[in-house]
Tab-separated table of C-alpha atoms in Angstrom:
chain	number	residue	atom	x	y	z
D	1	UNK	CA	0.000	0.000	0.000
D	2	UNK	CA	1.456	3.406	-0.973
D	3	UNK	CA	2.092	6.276	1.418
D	4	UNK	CA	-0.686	8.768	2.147
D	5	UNK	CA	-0.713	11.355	-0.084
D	6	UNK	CA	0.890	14.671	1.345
D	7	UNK	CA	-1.359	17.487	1.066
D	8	UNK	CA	1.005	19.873	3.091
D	9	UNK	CA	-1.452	22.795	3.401
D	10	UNK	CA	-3.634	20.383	5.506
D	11	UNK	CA	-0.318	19.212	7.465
D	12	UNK	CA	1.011	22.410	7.966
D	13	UNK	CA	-2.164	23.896	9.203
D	14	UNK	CA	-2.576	20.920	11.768
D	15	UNK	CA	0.963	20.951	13.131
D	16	UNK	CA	0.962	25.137	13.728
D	17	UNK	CA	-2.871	24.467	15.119
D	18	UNK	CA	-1.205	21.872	17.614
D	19	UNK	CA	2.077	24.090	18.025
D	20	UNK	CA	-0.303	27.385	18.840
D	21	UNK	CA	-1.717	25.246	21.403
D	22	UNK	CA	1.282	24.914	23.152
D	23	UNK	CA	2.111	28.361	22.950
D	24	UNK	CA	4.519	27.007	20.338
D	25	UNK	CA	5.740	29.155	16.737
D	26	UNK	CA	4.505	28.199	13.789
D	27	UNK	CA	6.680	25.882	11.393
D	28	UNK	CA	9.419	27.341	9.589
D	29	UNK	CA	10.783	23.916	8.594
D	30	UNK	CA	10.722	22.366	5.121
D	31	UNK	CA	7.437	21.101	3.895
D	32	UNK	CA	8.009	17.633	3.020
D	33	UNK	CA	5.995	14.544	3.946
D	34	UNK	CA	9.614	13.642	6.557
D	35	UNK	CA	9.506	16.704	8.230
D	36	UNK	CA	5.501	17.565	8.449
D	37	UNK	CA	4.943	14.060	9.612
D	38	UNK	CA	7.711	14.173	12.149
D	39	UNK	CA	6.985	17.663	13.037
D	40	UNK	CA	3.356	16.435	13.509
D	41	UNK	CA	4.683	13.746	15.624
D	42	UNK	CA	6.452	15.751	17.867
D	43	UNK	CA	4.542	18.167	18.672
D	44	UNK	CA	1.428	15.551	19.338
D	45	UNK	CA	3.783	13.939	21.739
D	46	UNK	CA	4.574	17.348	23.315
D	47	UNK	CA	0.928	17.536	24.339
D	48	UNK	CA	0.671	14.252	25.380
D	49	UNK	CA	3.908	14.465	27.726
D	50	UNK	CA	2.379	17.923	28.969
D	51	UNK	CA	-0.766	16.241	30.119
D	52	UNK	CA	-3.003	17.708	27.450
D	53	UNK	CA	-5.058	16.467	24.827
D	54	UNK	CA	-3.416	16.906	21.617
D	55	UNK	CA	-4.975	18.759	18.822
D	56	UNK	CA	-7.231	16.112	16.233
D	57	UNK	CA	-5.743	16.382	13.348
D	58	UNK	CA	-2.462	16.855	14.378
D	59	UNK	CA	-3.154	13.234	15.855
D	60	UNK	CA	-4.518	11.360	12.992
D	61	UNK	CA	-1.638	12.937	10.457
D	62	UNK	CA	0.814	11.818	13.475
D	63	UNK	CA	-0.458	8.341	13.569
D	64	UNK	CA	-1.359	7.766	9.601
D	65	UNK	CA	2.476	9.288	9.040
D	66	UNK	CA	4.151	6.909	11.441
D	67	UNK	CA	1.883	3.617	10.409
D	68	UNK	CA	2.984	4.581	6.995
D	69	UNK	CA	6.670	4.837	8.371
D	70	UNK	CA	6.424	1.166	9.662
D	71	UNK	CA	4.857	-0.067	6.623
D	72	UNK	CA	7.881	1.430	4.532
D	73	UNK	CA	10.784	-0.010	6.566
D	74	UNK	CA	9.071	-3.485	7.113
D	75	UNK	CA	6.953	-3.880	4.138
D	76	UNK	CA	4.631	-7.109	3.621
D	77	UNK	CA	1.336	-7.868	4.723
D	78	UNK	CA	1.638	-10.508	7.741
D	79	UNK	CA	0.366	-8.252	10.178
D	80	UNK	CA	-2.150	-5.800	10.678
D	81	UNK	CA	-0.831	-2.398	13.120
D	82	UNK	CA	-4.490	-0.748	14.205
D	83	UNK	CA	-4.661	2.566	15.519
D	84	UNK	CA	-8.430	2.976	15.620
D	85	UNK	CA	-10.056	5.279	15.017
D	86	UNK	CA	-7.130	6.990	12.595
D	87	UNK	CA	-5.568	4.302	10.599
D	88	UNK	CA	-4.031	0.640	9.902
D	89	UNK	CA	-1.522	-0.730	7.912
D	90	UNK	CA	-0.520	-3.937	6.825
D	91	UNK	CA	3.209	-4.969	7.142
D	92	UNK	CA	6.048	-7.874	8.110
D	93	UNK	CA	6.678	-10.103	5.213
D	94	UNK	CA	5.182	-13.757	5.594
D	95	UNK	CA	1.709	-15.383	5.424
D	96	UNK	CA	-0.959	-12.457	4.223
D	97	UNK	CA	-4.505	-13.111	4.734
D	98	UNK	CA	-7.198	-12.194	1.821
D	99	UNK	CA	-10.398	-12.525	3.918
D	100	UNK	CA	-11.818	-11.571	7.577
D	101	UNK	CA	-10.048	-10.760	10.964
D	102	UNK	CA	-6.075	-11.271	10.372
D	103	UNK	CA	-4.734	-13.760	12.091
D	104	UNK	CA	-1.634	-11.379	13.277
D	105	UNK	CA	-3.271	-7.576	14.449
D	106	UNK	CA	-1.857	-5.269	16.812
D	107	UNK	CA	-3.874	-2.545	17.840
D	108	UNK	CA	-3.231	0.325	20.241
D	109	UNK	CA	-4.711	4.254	20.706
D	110	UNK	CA	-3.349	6.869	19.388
D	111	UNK	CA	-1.025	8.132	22.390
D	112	UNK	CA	0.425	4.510	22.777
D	113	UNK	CA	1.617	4.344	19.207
D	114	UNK	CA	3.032	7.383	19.584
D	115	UNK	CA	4.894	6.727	22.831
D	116	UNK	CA	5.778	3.403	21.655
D	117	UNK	CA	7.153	4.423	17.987
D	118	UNK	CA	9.133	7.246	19.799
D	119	UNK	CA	11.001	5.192	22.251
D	120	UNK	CA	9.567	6.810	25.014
D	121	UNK	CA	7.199	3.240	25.767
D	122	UNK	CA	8.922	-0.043	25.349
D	123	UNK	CA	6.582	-2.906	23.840
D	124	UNK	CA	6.712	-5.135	26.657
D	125	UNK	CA	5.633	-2.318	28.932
D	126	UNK	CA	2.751	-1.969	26.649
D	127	UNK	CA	1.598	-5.216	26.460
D	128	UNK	CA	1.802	-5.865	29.882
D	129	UNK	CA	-0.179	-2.683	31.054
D	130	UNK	CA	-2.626	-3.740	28.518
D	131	UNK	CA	-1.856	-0.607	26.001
D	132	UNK	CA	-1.398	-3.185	23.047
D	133	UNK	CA	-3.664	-5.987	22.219
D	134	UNK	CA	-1.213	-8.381	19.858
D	135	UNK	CA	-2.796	-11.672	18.420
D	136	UNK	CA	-0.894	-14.099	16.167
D	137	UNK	CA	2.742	-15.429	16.356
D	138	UNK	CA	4.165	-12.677	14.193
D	139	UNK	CA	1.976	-9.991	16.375
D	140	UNK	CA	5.497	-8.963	18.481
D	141	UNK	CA	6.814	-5.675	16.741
D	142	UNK	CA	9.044	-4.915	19.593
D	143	UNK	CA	12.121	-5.576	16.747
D	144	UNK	CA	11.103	-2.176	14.493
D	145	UNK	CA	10.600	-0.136	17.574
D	146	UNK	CA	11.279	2.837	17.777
D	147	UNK	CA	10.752	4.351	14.307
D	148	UNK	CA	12.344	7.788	15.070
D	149	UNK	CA	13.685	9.674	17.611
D	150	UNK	CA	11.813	12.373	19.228
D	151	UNK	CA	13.058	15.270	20.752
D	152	UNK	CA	12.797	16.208	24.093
């Protein structure tokens, strides 16, 4: 499955929403789909780590960009990643499934996928606190976390 298409007007209007809600600047950066979607990230996780709700759409493009991220460097379609109610992806090479409920899903929120594809969550901390429901033998993703490195 190909990468969400950029449309960085929408991007760059959710990150400086979510950056003017923490008394933040508004992006000077590059508009490409790496540094919208990171910048997106970061600033979602900002608000998370601050105790507030992060901005909507700031969210979703946070969570879509970093699925997408996953399904780039680990492409196949083994296992389903869920982040309800933004987006999924299918990745891991091996068996794929053509029909019903995969038999390998993961599926988190929002903020867990975020803390978890930061670093700043480990995968067995998730599972065991019940963040992250993993079914099927190839469900463990713990081996292509974290996906980038988020400051702060």
């Amino acid at each position: 499955m190909p990468p969400r298409r950029l449309d960085p007007a929408r991007w760059l209007a959710a990150l400086d929403t979510q950056r003017a809600a923490l008394g933040e600047p508004a992006w000077s950066g590059p508009l490409t789909r790496p540094a919208l979607g990171r910048a997106c990230a970061a600033a979602a996780l900002a608000a998370i780590d601050a105790g507030v709700e992060p901005q909507r759409e700031s969210l979703r493009i946070s969570v879509a960009y970093l699925l997408d991220v996953l399904a780039e460097r680990v492409p196949g379609r083994a296992v389903e990643v869920r982040v309800p109610p933004y987006a999924a992806v299918q990745c891991i090479a091996g068996p794929r499934h053509t029909r019903g409920t995969p038999p390998n899903v993961v599926e988190t929120d929002p903020a867990t996928w975020l803390r978890l594809t930061a670093g700043r969550l480990s995968w067995a901390e998730a599972v065991s606190a019940g963040l992250v429901r993993a079914s099927g033998p190839r469900a463990d993703i713990s081996g292509h976390l974290p996906l980038w490195s988020a400051p702060g």
